[in-house]
XYZ file of N, CA, C and O in Angstrom:
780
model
N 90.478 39.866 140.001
C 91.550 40.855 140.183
C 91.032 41.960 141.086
O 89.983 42.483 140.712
N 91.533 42.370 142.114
C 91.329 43.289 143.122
C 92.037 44.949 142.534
O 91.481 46.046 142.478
N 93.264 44.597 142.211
C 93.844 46.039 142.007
C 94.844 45.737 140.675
O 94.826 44.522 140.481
N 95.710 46.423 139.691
C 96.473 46.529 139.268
C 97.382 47.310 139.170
O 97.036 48.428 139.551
N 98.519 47.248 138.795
C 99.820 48.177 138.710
C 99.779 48.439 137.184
O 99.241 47.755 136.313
N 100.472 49.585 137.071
C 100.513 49.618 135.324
C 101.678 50.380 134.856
O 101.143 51.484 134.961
N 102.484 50.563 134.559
C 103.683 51.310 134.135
C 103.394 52.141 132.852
O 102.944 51.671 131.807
N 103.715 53.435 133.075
C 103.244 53.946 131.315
C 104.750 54.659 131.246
O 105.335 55.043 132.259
N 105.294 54.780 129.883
C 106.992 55.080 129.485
C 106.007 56.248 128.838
O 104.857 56.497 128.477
N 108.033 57.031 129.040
C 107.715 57.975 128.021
C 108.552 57.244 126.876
O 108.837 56.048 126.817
N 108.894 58.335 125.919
C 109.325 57.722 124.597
C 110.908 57.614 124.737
O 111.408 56.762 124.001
N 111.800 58.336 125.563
C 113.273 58.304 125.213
C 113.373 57.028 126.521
O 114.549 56.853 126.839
N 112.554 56.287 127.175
C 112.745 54.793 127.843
C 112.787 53.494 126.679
O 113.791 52.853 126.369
N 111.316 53.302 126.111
C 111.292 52.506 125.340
C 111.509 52.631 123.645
O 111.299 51.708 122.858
N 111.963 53.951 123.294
C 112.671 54.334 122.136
C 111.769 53.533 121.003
O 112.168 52.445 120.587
N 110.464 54.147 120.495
C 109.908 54.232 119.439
C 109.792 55.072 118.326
O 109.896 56.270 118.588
N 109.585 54.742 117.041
C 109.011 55.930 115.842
C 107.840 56.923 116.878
O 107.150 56.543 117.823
N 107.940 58.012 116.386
C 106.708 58.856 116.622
C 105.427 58.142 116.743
O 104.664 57.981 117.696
N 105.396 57.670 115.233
C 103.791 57.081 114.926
C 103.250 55.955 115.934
O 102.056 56.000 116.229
N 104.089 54.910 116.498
C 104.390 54.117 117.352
C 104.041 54.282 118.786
O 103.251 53.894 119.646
N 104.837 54.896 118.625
C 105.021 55.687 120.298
C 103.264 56.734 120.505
O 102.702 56.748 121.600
N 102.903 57.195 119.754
C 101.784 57.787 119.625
C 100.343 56.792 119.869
O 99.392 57.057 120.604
N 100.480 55.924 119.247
C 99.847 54.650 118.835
C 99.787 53.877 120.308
O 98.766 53.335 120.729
N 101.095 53.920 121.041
C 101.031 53.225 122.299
C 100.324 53.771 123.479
O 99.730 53.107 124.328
N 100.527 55.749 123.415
C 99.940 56.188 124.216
C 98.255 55.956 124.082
O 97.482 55.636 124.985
N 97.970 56.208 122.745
C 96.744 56.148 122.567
C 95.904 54.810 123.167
O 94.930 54.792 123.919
N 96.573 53.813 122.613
C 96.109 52.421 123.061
C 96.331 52.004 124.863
O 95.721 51.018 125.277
N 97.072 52.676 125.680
C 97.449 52.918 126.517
C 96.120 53.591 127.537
O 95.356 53.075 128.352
N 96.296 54.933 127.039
C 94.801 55.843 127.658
C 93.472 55.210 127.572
O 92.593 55.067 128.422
N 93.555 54.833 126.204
C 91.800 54.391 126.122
C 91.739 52.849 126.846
O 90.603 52.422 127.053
N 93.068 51.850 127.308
C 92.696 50.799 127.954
C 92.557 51.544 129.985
O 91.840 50.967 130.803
N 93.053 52.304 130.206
C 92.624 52.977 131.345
C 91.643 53.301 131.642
O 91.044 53.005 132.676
N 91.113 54.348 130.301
C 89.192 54.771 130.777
C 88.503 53.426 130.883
O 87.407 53.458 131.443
N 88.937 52.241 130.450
C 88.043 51.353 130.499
C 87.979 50.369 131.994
O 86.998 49.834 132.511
N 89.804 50.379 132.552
C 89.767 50.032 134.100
C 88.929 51.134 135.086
O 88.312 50.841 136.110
N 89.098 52.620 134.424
C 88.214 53.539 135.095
C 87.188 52.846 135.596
O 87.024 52.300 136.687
N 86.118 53.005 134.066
C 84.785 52.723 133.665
C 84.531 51.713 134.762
O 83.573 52.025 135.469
N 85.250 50.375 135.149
C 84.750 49.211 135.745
C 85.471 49.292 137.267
O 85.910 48.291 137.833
N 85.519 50.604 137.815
C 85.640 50.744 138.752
C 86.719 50.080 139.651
O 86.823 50.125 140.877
N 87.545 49.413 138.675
C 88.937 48.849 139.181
C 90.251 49.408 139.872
O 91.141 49.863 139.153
N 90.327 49.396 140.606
C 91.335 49.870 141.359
C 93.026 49.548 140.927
O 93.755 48.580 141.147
N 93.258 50.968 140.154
C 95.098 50.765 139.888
C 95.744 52.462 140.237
O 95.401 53.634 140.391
N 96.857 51.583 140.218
C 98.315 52.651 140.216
C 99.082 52.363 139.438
O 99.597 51.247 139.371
N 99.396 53.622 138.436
C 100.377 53.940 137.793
C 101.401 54.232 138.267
O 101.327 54.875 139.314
N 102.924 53.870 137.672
C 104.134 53.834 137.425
C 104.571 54.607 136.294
O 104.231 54.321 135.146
N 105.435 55.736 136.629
C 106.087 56.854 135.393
C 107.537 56.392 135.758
O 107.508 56.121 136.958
N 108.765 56.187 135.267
C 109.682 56.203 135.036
C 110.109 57.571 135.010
O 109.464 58.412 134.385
N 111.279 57.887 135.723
C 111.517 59.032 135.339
C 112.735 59.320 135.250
O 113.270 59.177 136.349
N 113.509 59.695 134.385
C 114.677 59.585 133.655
C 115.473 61.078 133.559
O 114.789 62.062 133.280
N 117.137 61.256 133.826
C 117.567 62.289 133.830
C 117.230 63.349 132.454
O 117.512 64.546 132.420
N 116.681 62.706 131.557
C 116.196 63.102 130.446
C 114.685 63.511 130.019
O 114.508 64.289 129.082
N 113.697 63.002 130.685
C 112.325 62.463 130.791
C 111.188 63.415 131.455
O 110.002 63.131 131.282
N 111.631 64.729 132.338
C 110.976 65.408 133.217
C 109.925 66.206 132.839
O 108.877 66.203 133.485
N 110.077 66.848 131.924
C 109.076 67.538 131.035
C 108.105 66.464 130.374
O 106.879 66.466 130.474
N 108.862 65.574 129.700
C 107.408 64.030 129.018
C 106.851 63.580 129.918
O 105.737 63.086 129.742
N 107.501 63.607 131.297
C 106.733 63.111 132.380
C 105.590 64.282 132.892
O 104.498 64.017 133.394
N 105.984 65.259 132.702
C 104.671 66.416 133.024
C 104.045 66.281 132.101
O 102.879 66.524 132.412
N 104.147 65.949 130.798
C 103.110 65.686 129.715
C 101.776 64.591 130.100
O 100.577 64.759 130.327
N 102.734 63.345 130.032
C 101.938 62.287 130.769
C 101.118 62.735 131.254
O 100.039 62.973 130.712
N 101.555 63.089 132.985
C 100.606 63.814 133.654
C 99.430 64.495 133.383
O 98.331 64.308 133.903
N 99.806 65.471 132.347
C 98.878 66.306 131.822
C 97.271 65.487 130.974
O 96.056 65.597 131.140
N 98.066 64.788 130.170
C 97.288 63.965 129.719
C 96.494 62.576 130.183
O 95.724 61.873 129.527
N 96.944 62.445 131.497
C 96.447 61.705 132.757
C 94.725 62.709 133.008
O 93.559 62.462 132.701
N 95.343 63.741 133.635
C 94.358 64.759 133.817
C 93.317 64.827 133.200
O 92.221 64.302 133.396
N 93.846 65.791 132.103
C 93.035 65.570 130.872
C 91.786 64.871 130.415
O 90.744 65.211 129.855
N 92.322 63.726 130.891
C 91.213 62.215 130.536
C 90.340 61.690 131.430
O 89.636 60.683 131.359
N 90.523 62.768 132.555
C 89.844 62.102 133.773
C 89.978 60.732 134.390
O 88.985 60.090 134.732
N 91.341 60.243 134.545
C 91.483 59.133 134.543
C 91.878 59.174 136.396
O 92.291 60.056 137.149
N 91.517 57.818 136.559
C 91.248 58.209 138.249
C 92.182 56.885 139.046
O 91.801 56.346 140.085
N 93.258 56.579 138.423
C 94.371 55.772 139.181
C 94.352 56.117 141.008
O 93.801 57.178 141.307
N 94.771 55.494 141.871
C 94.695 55.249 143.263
C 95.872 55.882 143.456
O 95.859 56.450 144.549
N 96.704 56.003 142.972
C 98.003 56.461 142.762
C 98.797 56.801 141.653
O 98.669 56.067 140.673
N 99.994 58.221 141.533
C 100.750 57.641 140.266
C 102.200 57.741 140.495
O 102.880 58.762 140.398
N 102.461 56.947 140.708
C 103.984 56.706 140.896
C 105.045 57.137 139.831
O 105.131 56.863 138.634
N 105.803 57.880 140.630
C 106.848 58.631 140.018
C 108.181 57.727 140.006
O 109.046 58.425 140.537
N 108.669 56.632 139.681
C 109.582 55.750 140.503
C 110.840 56.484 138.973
O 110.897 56.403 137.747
N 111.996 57.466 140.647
C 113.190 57.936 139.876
C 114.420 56.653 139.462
O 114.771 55.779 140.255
N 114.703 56.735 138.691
C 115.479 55.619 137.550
C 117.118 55.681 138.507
O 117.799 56.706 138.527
N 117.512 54.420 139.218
C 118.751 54.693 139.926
C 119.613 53.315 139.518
O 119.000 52.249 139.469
N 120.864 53.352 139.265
C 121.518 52.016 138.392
C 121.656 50.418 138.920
O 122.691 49.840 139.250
N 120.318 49.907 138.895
C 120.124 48.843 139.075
C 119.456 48.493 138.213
O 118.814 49.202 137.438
N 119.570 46.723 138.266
C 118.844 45.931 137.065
C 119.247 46.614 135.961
O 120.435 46.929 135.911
N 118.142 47.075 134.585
C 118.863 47.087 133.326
C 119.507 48.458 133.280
O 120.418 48.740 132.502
N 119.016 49.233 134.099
C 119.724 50.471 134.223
C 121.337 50.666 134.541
O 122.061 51.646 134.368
N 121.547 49.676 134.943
C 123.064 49.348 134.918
C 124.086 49.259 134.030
O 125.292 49.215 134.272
N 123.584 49.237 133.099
C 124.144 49.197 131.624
C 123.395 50.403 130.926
O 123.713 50.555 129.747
N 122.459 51.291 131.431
C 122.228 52.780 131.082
C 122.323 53.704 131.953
O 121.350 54.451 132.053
N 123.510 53.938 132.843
C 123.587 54.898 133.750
C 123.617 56.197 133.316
O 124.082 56.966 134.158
N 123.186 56.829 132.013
C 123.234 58.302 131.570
C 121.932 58.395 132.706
O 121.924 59.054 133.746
N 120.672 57.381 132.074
C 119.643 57.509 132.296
C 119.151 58.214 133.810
O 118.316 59.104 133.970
N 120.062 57.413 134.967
C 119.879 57.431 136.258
C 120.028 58.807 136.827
O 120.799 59.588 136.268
N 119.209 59.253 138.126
C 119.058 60.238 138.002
C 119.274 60.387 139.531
O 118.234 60.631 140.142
N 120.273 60.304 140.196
C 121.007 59.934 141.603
C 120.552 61.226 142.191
O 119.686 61.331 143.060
N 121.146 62.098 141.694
C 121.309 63.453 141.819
C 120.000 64.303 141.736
O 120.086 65.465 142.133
N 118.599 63.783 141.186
C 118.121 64.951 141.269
C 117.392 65.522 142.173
O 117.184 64.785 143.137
N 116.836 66.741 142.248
C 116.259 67.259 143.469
C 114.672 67.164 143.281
O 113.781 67.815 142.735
N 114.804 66.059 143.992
C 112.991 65.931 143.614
C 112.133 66.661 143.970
O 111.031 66.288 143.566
N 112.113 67.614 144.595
C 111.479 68.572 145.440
C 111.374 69.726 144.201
O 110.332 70.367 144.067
N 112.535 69.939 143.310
C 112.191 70.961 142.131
C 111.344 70.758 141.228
O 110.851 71.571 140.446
N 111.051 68.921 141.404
C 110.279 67.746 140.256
C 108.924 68.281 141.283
O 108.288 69.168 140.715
N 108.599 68.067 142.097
C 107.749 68.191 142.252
C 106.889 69.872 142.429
O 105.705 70.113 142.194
N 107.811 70.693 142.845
C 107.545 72.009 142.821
C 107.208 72.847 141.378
O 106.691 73.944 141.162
N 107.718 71.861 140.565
C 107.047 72.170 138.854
C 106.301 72.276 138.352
O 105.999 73.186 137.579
N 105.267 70.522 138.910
C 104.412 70.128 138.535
C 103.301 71.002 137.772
O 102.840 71.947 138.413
N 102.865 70.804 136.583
C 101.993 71.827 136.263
C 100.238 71.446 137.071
O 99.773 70.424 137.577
N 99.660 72.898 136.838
C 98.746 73.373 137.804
C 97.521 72.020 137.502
O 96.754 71.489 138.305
N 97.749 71.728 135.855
C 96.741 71.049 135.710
C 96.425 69.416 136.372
O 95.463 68.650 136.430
N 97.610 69.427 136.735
C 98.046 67.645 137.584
C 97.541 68.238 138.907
O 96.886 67.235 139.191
N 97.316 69.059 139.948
C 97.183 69.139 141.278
C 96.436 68.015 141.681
O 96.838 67.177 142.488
N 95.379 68.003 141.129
C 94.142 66.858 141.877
C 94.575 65.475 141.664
O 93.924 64.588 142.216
N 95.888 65.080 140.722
C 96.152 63.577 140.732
C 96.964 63.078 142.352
O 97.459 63.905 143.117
N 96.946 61.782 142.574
C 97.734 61.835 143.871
C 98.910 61.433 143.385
O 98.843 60.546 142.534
N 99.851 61.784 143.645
C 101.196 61.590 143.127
C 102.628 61.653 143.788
O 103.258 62.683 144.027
N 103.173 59.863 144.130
C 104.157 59.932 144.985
C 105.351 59.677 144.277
O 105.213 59.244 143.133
N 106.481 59.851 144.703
C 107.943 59.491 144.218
C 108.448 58.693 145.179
O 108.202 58.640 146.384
N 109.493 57.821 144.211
C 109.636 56.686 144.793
C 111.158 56.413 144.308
O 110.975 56.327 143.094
N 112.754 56.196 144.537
C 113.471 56.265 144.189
C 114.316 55.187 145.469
O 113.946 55.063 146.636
N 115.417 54.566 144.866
C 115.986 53.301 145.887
C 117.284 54.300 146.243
O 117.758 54.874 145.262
N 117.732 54.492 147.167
C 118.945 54.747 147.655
C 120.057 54.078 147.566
O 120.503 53.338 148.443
N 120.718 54.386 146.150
C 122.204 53.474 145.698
C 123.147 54.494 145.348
O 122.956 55.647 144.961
N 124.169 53.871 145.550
C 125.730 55.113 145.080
C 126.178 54.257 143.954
O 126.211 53.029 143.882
N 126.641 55.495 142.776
C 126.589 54.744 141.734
C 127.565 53.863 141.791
O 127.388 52.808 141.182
N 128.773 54.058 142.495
C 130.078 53.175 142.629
C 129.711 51.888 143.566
O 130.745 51.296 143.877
N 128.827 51.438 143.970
C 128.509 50.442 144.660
C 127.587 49.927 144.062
O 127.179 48.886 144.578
N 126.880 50.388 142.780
C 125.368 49.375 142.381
C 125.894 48.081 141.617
O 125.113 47.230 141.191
N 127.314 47.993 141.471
C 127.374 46.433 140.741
C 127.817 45.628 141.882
O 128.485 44.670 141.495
N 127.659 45.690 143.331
C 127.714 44.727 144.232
C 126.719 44.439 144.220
O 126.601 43.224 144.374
N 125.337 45.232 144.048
C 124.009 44.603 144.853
C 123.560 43.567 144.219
O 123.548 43.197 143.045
N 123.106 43.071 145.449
C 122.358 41.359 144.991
C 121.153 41.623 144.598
O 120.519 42.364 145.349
N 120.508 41.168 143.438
C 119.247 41.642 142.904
C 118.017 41.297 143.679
O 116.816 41.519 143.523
N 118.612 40.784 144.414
C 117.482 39.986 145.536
C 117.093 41.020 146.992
O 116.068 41.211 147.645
N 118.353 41.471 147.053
C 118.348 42.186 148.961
C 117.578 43.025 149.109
O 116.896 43.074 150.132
N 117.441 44.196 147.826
C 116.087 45.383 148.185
C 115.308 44.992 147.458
O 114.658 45.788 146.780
N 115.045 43.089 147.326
C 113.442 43.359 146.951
C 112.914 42.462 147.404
O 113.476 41.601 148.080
N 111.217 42.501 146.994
C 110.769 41.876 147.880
C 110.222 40.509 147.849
O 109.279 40.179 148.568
N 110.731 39.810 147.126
C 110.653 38.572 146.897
C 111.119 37.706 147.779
O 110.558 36.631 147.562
N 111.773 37.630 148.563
C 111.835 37.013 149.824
C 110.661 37.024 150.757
O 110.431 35.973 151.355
N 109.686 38.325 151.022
C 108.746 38.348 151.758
C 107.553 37.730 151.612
O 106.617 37.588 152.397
N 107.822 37.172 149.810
C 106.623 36.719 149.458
C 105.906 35.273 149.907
O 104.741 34.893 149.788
N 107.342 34.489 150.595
C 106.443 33.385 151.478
C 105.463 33.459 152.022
O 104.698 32.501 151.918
N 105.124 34.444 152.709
C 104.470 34.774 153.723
C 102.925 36.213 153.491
O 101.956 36.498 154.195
N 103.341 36.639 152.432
C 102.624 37.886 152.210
C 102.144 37.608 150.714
O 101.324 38.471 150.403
N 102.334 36.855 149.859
C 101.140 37.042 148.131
C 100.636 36.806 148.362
O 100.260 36.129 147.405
N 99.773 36.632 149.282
C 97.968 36.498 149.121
C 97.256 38.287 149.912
O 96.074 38.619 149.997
N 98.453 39.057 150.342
C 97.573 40.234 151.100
C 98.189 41.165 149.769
O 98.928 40.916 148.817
N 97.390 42.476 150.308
C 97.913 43.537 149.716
C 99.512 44.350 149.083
O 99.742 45.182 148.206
N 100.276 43.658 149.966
C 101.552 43.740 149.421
C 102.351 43.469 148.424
O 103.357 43.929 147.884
N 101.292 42.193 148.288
C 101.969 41.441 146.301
C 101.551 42.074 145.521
O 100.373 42.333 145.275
N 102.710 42.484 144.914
C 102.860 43.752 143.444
C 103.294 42.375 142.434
O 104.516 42.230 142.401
N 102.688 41.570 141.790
C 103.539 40.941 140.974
C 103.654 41.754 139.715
O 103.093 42.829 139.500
N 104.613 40.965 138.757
C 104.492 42.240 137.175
C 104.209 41.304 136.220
O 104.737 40.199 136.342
N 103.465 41.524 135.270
C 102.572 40.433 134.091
C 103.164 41.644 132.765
O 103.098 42.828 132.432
N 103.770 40.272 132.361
C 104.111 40.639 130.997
C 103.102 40.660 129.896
O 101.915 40.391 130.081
N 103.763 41.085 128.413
C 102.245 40.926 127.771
C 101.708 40.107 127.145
O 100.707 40.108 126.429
N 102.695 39.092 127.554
C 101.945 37.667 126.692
C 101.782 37.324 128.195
O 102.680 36.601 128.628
N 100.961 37.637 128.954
C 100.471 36.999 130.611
C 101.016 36.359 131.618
O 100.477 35.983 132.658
N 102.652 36.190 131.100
C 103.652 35.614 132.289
C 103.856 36.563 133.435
O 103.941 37.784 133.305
N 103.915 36.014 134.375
C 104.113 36.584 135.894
C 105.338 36.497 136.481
O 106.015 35.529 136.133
N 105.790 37.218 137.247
C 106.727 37.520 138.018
C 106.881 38.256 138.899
O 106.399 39.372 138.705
N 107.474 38.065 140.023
C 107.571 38.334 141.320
C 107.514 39.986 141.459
O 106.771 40.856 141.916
N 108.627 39.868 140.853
C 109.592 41.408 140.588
C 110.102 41.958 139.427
O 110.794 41.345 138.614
N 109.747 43.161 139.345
C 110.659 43.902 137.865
C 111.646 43.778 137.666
O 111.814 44.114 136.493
N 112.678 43.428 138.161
C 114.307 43.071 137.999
C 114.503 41.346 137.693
O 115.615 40.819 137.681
N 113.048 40.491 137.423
C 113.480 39.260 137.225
C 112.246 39.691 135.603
O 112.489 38.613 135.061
N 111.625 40.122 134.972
C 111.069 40.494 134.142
C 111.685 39.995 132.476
O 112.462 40.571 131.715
N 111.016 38.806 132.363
C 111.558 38.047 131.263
C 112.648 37.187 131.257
O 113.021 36.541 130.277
N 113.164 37.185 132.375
C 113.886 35.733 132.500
C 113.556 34.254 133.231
O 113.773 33.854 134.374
N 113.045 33.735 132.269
C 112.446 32.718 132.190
C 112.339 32.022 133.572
O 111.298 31.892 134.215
N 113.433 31.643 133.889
C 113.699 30.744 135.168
C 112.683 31.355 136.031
O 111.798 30.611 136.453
N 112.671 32.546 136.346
C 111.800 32.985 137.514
C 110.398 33.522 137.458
O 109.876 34.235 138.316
N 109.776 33.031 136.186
C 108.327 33.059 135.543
C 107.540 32.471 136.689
O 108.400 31.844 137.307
N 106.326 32.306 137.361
C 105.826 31.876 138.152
C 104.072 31.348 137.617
O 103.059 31.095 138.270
N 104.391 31.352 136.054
C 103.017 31.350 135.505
C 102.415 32.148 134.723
O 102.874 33.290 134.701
N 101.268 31.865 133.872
C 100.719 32.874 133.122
C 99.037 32.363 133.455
O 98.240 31.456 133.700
N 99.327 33.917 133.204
C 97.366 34.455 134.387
C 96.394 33.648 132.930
O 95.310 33.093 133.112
N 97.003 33.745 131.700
C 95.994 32.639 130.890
C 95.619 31.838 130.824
O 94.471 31.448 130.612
N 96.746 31.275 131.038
C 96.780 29.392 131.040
C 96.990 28.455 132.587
O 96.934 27.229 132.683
N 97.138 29.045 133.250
C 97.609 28.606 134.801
C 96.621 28.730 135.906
O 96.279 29.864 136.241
N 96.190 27.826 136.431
C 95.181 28.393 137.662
C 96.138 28.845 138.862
O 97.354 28.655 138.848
N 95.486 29.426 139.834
C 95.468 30.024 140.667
C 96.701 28.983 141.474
O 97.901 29.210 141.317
N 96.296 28.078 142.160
C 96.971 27.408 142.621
C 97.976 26.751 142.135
O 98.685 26.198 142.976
N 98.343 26.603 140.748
C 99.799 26.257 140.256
C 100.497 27.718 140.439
O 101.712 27.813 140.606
N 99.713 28.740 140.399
C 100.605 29.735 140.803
C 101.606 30.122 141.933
O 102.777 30.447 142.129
N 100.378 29.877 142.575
C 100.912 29.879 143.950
C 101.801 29.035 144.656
O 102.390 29.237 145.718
N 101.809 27.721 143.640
C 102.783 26.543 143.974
C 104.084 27.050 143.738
O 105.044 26.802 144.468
N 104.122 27.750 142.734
C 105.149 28.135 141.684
C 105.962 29.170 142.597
O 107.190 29.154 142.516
N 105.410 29.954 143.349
C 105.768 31.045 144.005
C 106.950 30.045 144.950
O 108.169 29.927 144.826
N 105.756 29.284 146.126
C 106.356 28.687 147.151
C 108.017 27.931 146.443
O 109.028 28.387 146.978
N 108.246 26.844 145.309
C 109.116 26.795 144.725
C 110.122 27.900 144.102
O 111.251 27.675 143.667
N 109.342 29.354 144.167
C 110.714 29.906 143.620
C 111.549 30.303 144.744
O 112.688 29.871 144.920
N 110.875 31.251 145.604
C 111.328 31.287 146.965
C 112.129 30.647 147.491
O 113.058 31.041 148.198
N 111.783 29.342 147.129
C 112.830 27.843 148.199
C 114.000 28.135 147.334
O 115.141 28.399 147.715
N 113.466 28.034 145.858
C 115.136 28.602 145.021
C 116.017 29.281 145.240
O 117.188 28.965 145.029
N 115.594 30.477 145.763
C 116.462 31.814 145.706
C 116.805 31.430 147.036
O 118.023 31.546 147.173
N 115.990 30.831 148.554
C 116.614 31.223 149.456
C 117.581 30.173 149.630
O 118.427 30.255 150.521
């Protein structure tokens, strides 16, 4: 493994008990100091939700805090596509990210930290094809360089893209049980699928 991606929620995304949700961060942080420790190269993913802005400066804080040294931490703003489509309170079309970022508390300065948000109108997001802004089409040609973001679930299934994330059909393998090259077979076959 060269690099990883990692997504960390706050609590009003994946809606846990306290104790839970506490339990996740914890187990969460201490598996980071340990990609730290081995000098592995990742970027974090924050969700960030019309609700979420302050837990997301928490995060942060506690990013800091820990000395934890991600390559990046991605701020990706929540806009009504994929499952968010069926939670449009959540989506956050409207906000002024520039106030999100002009907030930031003092103790986050030294993290690097970009935002990342898709340009959709909410009255048009049930045309889009789940396919057109992403990048699974490119992947004929590009999973073997730096560009392949795949997403690994936690029982080790793979997938292209976050908007195909647990539906079976478009699984491409699991990093446990699968070598390398059925993977990659798997890819070339899904591709031919979709296109």
């Amino acid at each position: 493994i060269d690099s990883l991606s990692i997504s960390l929620y706050t609590n009003d995304i994946i809606e846990l008990n306290q104790q839970m949700y506490d339990k996740y961060l914890e187990k969460t942080i201490d598996t980071l100091k340990n990609i730290s420790k081995a000098s592995l190269e990742y970027k974090l993913t924050i969700p960030v939700s019309a609700f979420n802005i302050n837990d997301t400066y928490e995060l942060l804080k506690l990013i800091a805090y820990n000395d934890l040294n991600p390559k990046t931490i991605r701020l990706y703003i929540i806009t009504p596509v994929g499952r968010a489509k069926e939670n449009r309170n959540l989506c956050t079309e409207n906000m002024d990210v520039t106030k999100l970022l002009n907030n930031l508390p003092k103790e986050t300065m030294k993290l690097n930290i970009s935002i990342e948000h898709t340009d959709t109108d909410e009255n048009d997001c049930d045309k889009i094809n789940k396919f057109s802004d992403c990048q699974i089409l490119k992947y004929k040609k590009n999973y073997i360089n730096q560009y392949a973001d795949p997403h690994m679930d936690v029982n080790g299934d793979l997938y292209l893209c976050g908007l195909l994330l647990r539906k079976k059909e478009y699984c491409i393998g699991n990093i446990l049980s699968d070598s390398k090259d059925n993977i990659f077979g798997n890819i070339d076959k899904l591709v031919e699928k979709i296109e």
